[in-house]
Amino acid sequence: MTNPAPARHDYSDTARQEVRTLSVPSAELRNELAGVSPFVEVVLWDFLDAPEEFDLTELDAAVLPYTGRAHLDGALDSAPNLMLVQTQSTGYDGVADLVAPEVAIATAAGVHAAATAELAVGLALASLRGIDDAVRQQGEGRWHSARYPGLADRRVLLVGVGGIGEEIRKRLAPFEATVTRVGSAARDDEFGHVHGSDELVALAPHHDVVIVITPLTEATRGLIGRDVLAALPDGALVVNVARGAVVDTGALTAEVVAGRLMAALDVVDPEPLPEGHPLWSAPGVLITPHVGGNTEAFPPRILALLKRQVERLGSGREPLNLVRRGPWE
């Protein structure tokens, strides 16, 4: 049962930052969040049909569905009082296209860090230890022993130094790999030096593995492109757990089909890959279907974040994880 809706406010003055009606895309989330704040009414809207519990003119904030995008286009056009959209993902590419420029955007940064980091390391391990080959050989009833590179003593180029990048760095340490970090610009932090992305071509020849976990922006689209890939040594592995378009699919395909590079990909561009795409069957390629953050750790962690957000919104405080500030400028 939802809380009674408080009186509406005039958003033309300082009350502009008061969120009083928040939609969530599942009944489970609605039930869990309904009693968190007496000042925020939590209502159900799955974005598939027009909401039944409220009118869109009353909507102040909306939690977007975890997956899927096509049905969101235009859905929020009839919400003139919208102040905030909250993603359930760390990435927010494309979200700005769904709402007006003055609407704030908050992400689920931190929720997926552990799961995505473990998949990044898992993909690297599986590829470098030939586990993907072993699975295929098992299906054929074939026993074939071979020596694979392994992760120990590999030189890893970690492209992305945000929260998930740091979790990957920490998980690589026990495997005795050497990690070089790359961010948008060169700098030093508590863990040492961060190289700038303009150094990627120079760094690539000295690394055996590239793990990509940078957000997709106009600056990072195609960042791991033809020049970077060509500079990697023969047999190098490209692991992408970021967004597919950060890596140039055409250039990567050419390298792996030629047998020069390997790839372990949780994300691709386009997504999913079309039937018959060479990456599906190329030797040395391991593909998972964009499941980086999708473990059983996700439901309790996203719920914990949303509870904190509702508490903050109900008390008039700034939302967490703002990547576009909107009314909270």
Short mmCIF file of C-alpha atoms in Angstrom, two decimals:
data_model
loop_
_atom_site.label_atom_id
_atom_site.label_comp_id
_atom_site.label_asym_id
_atom_site.label_seq_id
_atom_site.Cartn_x
_atom_site.Cartn_y
_atom_site.Cartn_z
CA MET A 1 0.00 0.00 0.00
CA THR A 2 1.47 3.34 -1.00
CA ASN A 3 1.64 6.42 1.18
CA PRO A 4 -0.91 9.20 0.60
CA ALA A 5 0.38 11.67 -1.94
CA PRO A 6 1.42 14.95 -0.35
CA ALA A 7 0.21 18.24 -1.72
CA ARG A 8 1.76 19.27 -5.01
CA HIS A 9 4.28 22.09 -5.09
CA ASP A 10 5.07 24.99 -7.33
CA TYR A 11 8.39 24.01 -8.94
CA SER A 12 9.03 27.52 -10.22
CA ASP A 13 10.61 28.52 -6.88
CA THR A 14 13.00 26.94 -4.39
CA ALA A 15 10.64 23.98 -3.97
CA ARG A 16 11.83 22.89 -7.39
CA GLN A 17 14.12 20.36 -5.70
CA GLU A 18 11.36 18.59 -3.75
CA VAL A 19 10.69 15.12 -5.13
CA ARG A 20 7.32 13.88 -3.98
CA THR A 21 6.37 11.23 -6.55
CA LEU A 22 8.85 8.59 -7.68
CA SER A 23 8.03 5.82 -10.16
CA VAL A 24 9.74 2.42 -10.12
CA PRO A 25 9.52 -0.24 -12.86
CA SER A 26 8.52 -3.26 -10.74
CA ALA A 27 5.97 -4.08 -8.06
CA GLU A 28 8.74 -5.58 -5.94
CA LEU A 29 10.65 -2.30 -5.85
CA ARG A 30 7.44 -0.36 -5.20
CA ASN A 31 6.60 -2.56 -2.22
CA GLU A 32 10.12 -2.37 -0.79
CA LEU A 33 10.40 1.42 -1.14
CA ALA A 34 6.86 2.50 -0.30
CA GLY A 35 7.48 3.06 3.41
CA VAL A 36 11.00 4.46 3.28
CA SER A 37 9.95 8.13 3.45
CA PRO A 38 6.56 9.58 4.42
CA PHE A 39 7.25 12.43 2.03
CA VAL A 40 7.81 10.43 -1.17
CA GLU A 41 5.02 8.48 -2.80
CA VAL A 42 6.45 5.48 -4.67
CA VAL A 43 4.31 4.40 -7.62
CA LEU A 44 4.54 1.66 -10.22
CA TRP A 45 5.36 2.30 -13.87
CA ASP A 46 7.08 -0.26 -16.08
CA PHE A 47 7.30 2.05 -19.13
CA LEU A 48 5.53 -0.55 -21.27
CA ASP A 49 2.07 1.02 -20.94
CA ALA A 50 0.67 4.29 -19.63
CA PRO A 51 0.85 4.37 -15.81
CA GLU A 52 -2.35 3.36 -14.03
CA GLU A 53 -1.66 4.68 -10.53
CA PHE A 54 -0.91 8.31 -11.35
CA ASP A 55 -0.83 10.94 -14.03
CA LEU A 56 2.51 11.68 -15.68
CA THR A 57 2.09 15.39 -14.91
CA GLU A 58 2.54 14.43 -11.23
CA LEU A 59 5.82 12.60 -11.76
CA ASP A 60 8.93 14.13 -10.19
CA ALA A 61 11.43 11.28 -10.54
CA ALA A 62 11.63 7.92 -12.32
CA VAL A 63 13.74 4.81 -11.90
CA LEU A 64 14.46 3.37 -15.34
CA PRO A 65 14.26 -0.37 -16.06
CA TYR A 66 17.51 -2.27 -15.66
CA THR A 67 17.67 -3.50 -19.24
CA GLY A 68 16.06 -2.56 -22.52
CA ARG A 69 15.97 0.83 -24.15
CA ALA A 70 13.78 0.93 -27.25
CA HIS A 71 10.46 1.29 -25.38
CA LEU A 72 11.80 4.21 -23.32
CA ASP A 73 12.03 6.66 -26.24
CA GLY A 74 9.40 9.34 -25.80
CA ALA A 75 7.96 7.72 -22.67
CA LEU A 76 8.80 10.67 -20.43
CA ASP A 77 7.75 13.40 -22.83
CA SER A 78 4.47 13.86 -20.94
CA ALA A 79 6.12 14.41 -17.55
CA PRO A 80 6.59 18.22 -17.38
CA ASN A 81 7.58 18.27 -13.70
CA LEU A 82 10.23 15.57 -14.01
CA MET A 83 13.39 16.48 -12.12
CA LEU A 84 15.38 13.26 -11.93
CA VAL A 85 15.88 9.93 -13.69
CA GLN A 86 17.71 7.16 -11.89
CA THR A 87 19.39 4.36 -13.83
CA GLN A 88 19.93 0.86 -12.49
CA SER A 89 23.18 0.64 -14.42
CA THR A 90 26.57 2.26 -13.99
CA GLY A 91 26.59 3.45 -17.59
CA TYR A 92 24.21 6.18 -18.65
CA ASP A 93 24.89 6.48 -22.39
CA GLY A 94 21.69 7.38 -24.21
CA VAL A 95 19.80 8.42 -21.06
CA ALA A 96 20.20 12.14 -21.77
CA ASP A 97 18.26 11.59 -25.00
CA LEU A 98 15.20 10.46 -23.02
CA VAL A 99 14.64 13.66 -21.03
CA ALA A 100 14.93 17.42 -21.24
CA PRO A 101 18.35 19.04 -20.61
CA GLU A 102 17.29 20.39 -17.22
CA VAL A 103 16.47 16.93 -15.82
CA ALA A 104 19.09 15.44 -13.49
CA ILE A 105 20.53 11.97 -14.11
CA ALA A 106 21.75 9.66 -11.34
CA THR A 107 23.41 6.30 -11.90
CA ALA A 108 23.80 3.07 -9.94
CA ALA A 109 27.55 3.60 -9.60
CA GLY A 110 28.96 1.10 -7.12
CA VAL A 111 26.09 -1.38 -7.37
CA HIS A 112 27.71 -3.39 -10.17
CA ALA A 113 31.36 -2.89 -9.28
CA ALA A 114 32.09 -6.24 -7.66
CA ALA A 115 30.15 -8.30 -10.19
CA THR A 116 31.61 -6.57 -13.24
CA ALA A 117 35.12 -6.78 -11.82
CA GLU A 118 34.83 -10.50 -11.17
CA LEU A 119 33.58 -11.07 -14.71
CA ALA A 120 36.45 -9.03 -16.18
CA VAL A 121 38.99 -11.15 -14.31
CA GLY A 122 36.99 -14.30 -15.07
CA LEU A 123 36.99 -13.60 -18.79
CA ALA A 124 40.72 -12.91 -18.74
CA LEU A 125 41.39 -16.12 -16.82
CA ALA A 126 39.11 -18.23 -19.00
CA SER A 127 40.76 -17.01 -22.17
CA LEU A 128 44.34 -17.04 -20.92
CA ARG A 129 43.97 -20.54 -19.46
CA GLY A 130 42.13 -21.95 -22.49
CA ILE A 131 38.95 -22.76 -20.58
CA ASP A 132 36.83 -21.76 -23.57
CA ASP A 133 38.80 -24.21 -25.72
CA ALA A 134 38.36 -26.93 -23.09
CA VAL A 135 34.58 -26.44 -23.05
CA ARG A 136 34.41 -26.81 -26.82
CA GLN A 137 36.64 -29.89 -26.70
CA GLN A 138 34.48 -31.41 -23.98
CA GLY A 139 31.45 -31.04 -26.23
CA GLU A 140 33.36 -32.96 -28.89
CA GLY A 141 34.53 -35.62 -26.43
CA ARG A 142 38.13 -34.66 -27.17
CA TRP A 143 41.08 -34.53 -24.73
CA HIS A 144 43.72 -32.02 -25.77
CA SER A 145 46.39 -30.79 -23.37
CA ALA A 146 48.23 -27.58 -24.25
CA ARG A 147 50.20 -24.80 -22.59
CA TYR A 148 48.37 -21.47 -22.31
CA PRO A 149 49.72 -18.05 -21.24
CA GLY A 150 47.94 -17.79 -17.88
CA LEU A 151 47.40 -14.54 -15.98
CA ALA A 152 50.47 -14.64 -13.72
CA ASP A 153 53.21 -12.33 -14.96
CA ARG A 154 50.97 -10.87 -17.69
CA ARG A 155 51.21 -7.13 -18.29
CA VAL A 156 47.69 -5.73 -18.09
CA LEU A 157 46.63 -2.38 -19.53
CA LEU A 158 43.57 -1.32 -17.52
CA VAL A 159 41.62 1.34 -19.43
CA GLY A 160 39.30 2.99 -16.92
CA VAL A 161 40.11 4.02 -13.35
CA GLY A 162 36.67 4.63 -11.87
CA GLY A 163 35.00 2.50 -9.22
CA ILE A 164 34.84 -0.68 -11.30
CA GLY A 165 38.35 -0.13 -12.63
CA GLU A 166 39.65 0.02 -9.08
CA GLU A 167 37.81 -3.20 -8.19
CA ILE A 168 39.43 -4.89 -11.19
CA ARG A 169 42.85 -3.60 -10.15
CA LYS A 170 42.42 -5.03 -6.65
CA ARG A 171 41.33 -8.41 -8.00
CA LEU A 172 44.27 -8.64 -10.39
CA ALA A 173 46.85 -8.17 -7.63
CA PRO A 174 46.57 -11.72 -6.17
CA PHE A 175 47.13 -13.17 -9.66
CA GLU A 176 50.57 -11.55 -9.78
CA ALA A 177 49.84 -9.56 -12.91
CA THR A 178 51.47 -6.18 -13.56
CA VAL A 179 48.82 -3.49 -14.05
CA THR A 180 49.19 -0.19 -15.93
CA ARG A 181 46.23 2.16 -15.45
CA VAL A 182 44.88 4.54 -18.08
CA GLY A 183 42.39 7.34 -17.49
CA SER A 184 41.12 10.29 -19.47
CA ALA A 185 44.18 12.34 -18.53
CA ALA A 186 47.57 11.63 -16.93
CA ARG A 187 47.76 12.14 -13.17
CA ASP A 188 48.94 10.57 -9.94
CA ASP A 189 46.73 9.20 -7.18
CA GLU A 190 47.11 7.16 -4.01
CA PHE A 191 47.84 4.01 -6.04
CA GLY A 192 50.49 5.53 -8.28
CA HIS A 193 50.54 6.92 -11.80
CA VAL A 194 47.58 7.02 -14.18
CA HIS A 195 48.46 7.40 -17.84
CA GLY A 196 46.36 9.49 -20.20
CA SER A 197 44.33 7.91 -22.97
CA ASP A 198 46.50 9.78 -25.47
CA GLU A 199 49.30 7.37 -24.49
CA LEU A 200 47.45 4.20 -25.47
CA VAL A 201 49.26 3.61 -28.77
CA ALA A 202 52.63 4.02 -27.05
CA LEU A 203 51.67 1.76 -24.14
CA ALA A 204 50.03 -1.01 -26.18
CA PRO A 205 53.21 -2.78 -27.44
CA HIS A 206 54.32 -3.38 -23.85
CA HIS A 207 51.16 -5.17 -22.65
CA ASP A 208 49.70 -8.65 -23.09
CA VAL A 209 46.14 -7.90 -21.95
CA VAL A 210 43.87 -4.87 -22.33
CA ILE A 211 40.86 -4.65 -20.02
CA VAL A 212 38.38 -1.93 -20.99
CA ILE A 213 36.05 -0.46 -18.36
CA THR A 214 35.78 3.21 -19.32
CA PRO A 215 32.33 4.83 -19.73
CA LEU A 216 31.05 5.36 -23.26
CA THR A 217 31.18 9.05 -24.15
CA GLU A 218 31.92 10.92 -27.33
CA ALA A 219 35.55 11.02 -26.21
CA THR A 220 35.77 7.25 -25.64
CA ARG A 221 33.76 6.00 -28.61
CA GLY A 222 36.22 3.95 -30.67
CA LEU A 223 38.98 4.64 -28.15
CA ILE A 224 40.40 1.14 -28.62
CA GLY A 225 40.67 1.59 -32.35
CA ARG A 226 42.74 0.38 -35.25
CA ASP A 227 45.96 2.09 -34.13
CA VAL A 228 45.80 0.80 -30.56
CA LEU A 229 44.91 -2.73 -31.64
CA ALA A 230 47.63 -2.81 -34.27
CA ALA A 231 50.18 -1.73 -31.65
CA LEU A 232 49.41 -4.67 -29.35
CA PRO A 233 51.83 -7.60 -29.51
CA ASP A 234 50.86 -10.84 -31.25
CA GLY A 235 48.67 -13.01 -29.06
CA ALA A 236 47.46 -10.14 -26.86
CA LEU A 237 44.00 -10.38 -25.31
CA VAL A 238 41.34 -7.64 -25.43
CA VAL A 239 38.74 -7.85 -22.63
CA ASN A 240 35.77 -5.47 -22.89
CA VAL A 241 33.36 -5.13 -19.96
CA ALA A 242 32.55 -1.45 -20.64
CA ARG A 243 30.38 -0.68 -23.67
CA GLY A 244 30.76 -2.27 -27.07
CA ALA A 245 31.36 0.98 -28.93
CA VAL A 246 34.47 1.83 -26.89
CA VAL A 247 36.22 -0.80 -29.04
CA ASP A 248 36.22 -0.55 -32.84
CA THR A 249 34.39 -3.75 -33.76
CA GLY A 250 35.60 -3.81 -37.35
CA ALA A 251 39.24 -3.36 -36.39
CA LEU A 252 39.02 -5.95 -33.61
CA THR A 253 37.30 -8.44 -35.90
CA ALA A 254 40.04 -8.08 -38.50
CA GLU A 255 42.74 -8.72 -35.88
CA VAL A 256 41.13 -11.79 -34.34
CA VAL A 257 40.05 -13.33 -37.64
CA ALA A 258 43.66 -12.99 -38.78
CA GLY A 259 44.66 -14.91 -35.63
CA ARG A 260 46.81 -12.12 -34.27
CA LEU A 261 44.74 -11.08 -31.24
CA MET A 262 42.30 -12.78 -28.85
CA ALA A 263 39.15 -11.23 -27.40
CA ALA A 264 36.91 -11.84 -24.39
CA LEU A 265 33.84 -9.66 -24.72
CA ASP A 266 30.86 -9.05 -22.44
CA VAL A 267 29.76 -6.15 -24.64
CA VAL A 268 29.83 -5.70 -28.40
CA ASP A 269 28.83 -3.19 -31.05
CA PRO A 270 26.21 -3.71 -32.36
CA GLU A 271 24.57 -5.55 -29.50
CA PRO A 272 23.74 -8.31 -29.94
CA LEU A 273 26.02 -9.21 -32.81
CA PRO A 274 24.03 -10.15 -35.92
CA GLU A 275 23.75 -13.79 -36.88
CA GLY A 276 26.75 -14.91 -38.87
CA HIS A 277 29.08 -12.16 -37.62
CA PRO A 278 32.70 -13.41 -37.76
CA LEU A 279 33.24 -12.81 -34.05
CA TRP A 280 30.75 -15.56 -33.19
CA SER A 281 32.98 -18.26 -34.61
CA ALA A 282 36.47 -16.74 -34.67
CA PRO A 283 39.11 -18.77 -32.81
CA GLY A 284 40.30 -17.09 -29.63
CA VAL A 285 37.05 -15.21 -29.04
CA LEU A 286 34.91 -15.65 -25.90
CA ILE A 287 31.58 -13.82 -25.75
CA THR A 288 29.16 -13.39 -22.84
CA PRO A 289 25.78 -11.62 -23.36
CA HIS A 290 26.30 -8.35 -21.43
CA VAL A 291 25.94 -9.89 -17.98
CA GLY A 292 28.70 -7.96 -16.18
CA GLY A 293 26.53 -6.70 -13.33
CA ASN A 294 23.79 -9.30 -13.52
CA THR A 295 24.46 -11.56 -10.55
CA GLU A 296 22.45 -12.33 -7.43
CA ALA A 297 24.33 -9.48 -5.75
CA PHE A 298 22.38 -7.00 -7.90
CA PRO A 299 18.85 -7.02 -6.34
CA PRO A 300 19.89 -6.29 -2.74
CA ARG A 301 22.50 -3.76 -3.81
CA ILE A 302 20.20 -1.76 -6.10
CA LEU A 303 17.50 -1.85 -3.43
CA ALA A 304 19.94 -0.50 -0.84
CA LEU A 305 20.92 2.34 -3.19
CA LEU A 306 17.31 3.21 -4.00
CA LYS A 307 16.40 3.25 -0.32
CA ARG A 308 19.20 5.74 0.30
CA GLN A 309 17.97 7.83 -2.63
CA VAL A 310 14.38 7.89 -1.37
CA GLU A 311 15.56 8.89 2.10
CA ARG A 312 17.63 11.71 0.66
CA LEU A 313 14.88 12.91 -1.66
CA GLY A 314 12.33 12.81 1.16
CA SER A 315 14.55 14.98 3.34
CA GLY A 316 15.35 17.45 0.56
CA ARG A 317 18.96 16.37 0.17
CA GLU A 318 20.89 16.03 -3.07
CA PRO A 319 20.63 12.59 -4.72
CA LEU A 320 23.64 10.29 -4.83
CA ASN A 321 25.62 9.54 -8.01
CA LEU A 322 24.54 12.56 -10.04
CA VAL A 323 26.20 12.67 -13.45
CA ARG A 324 23.97 15.53 -14.61
CA ARG A 325 22.91 17.84 -11.82
CA GLY A 326 19.72 19.40 -13.20
CA PRO A 327 17.91 21.28 -10.38
CA TRP A 328 20.76 20.47 -7.98
CA GLU A 329 23.20 22.80 -9.78
#
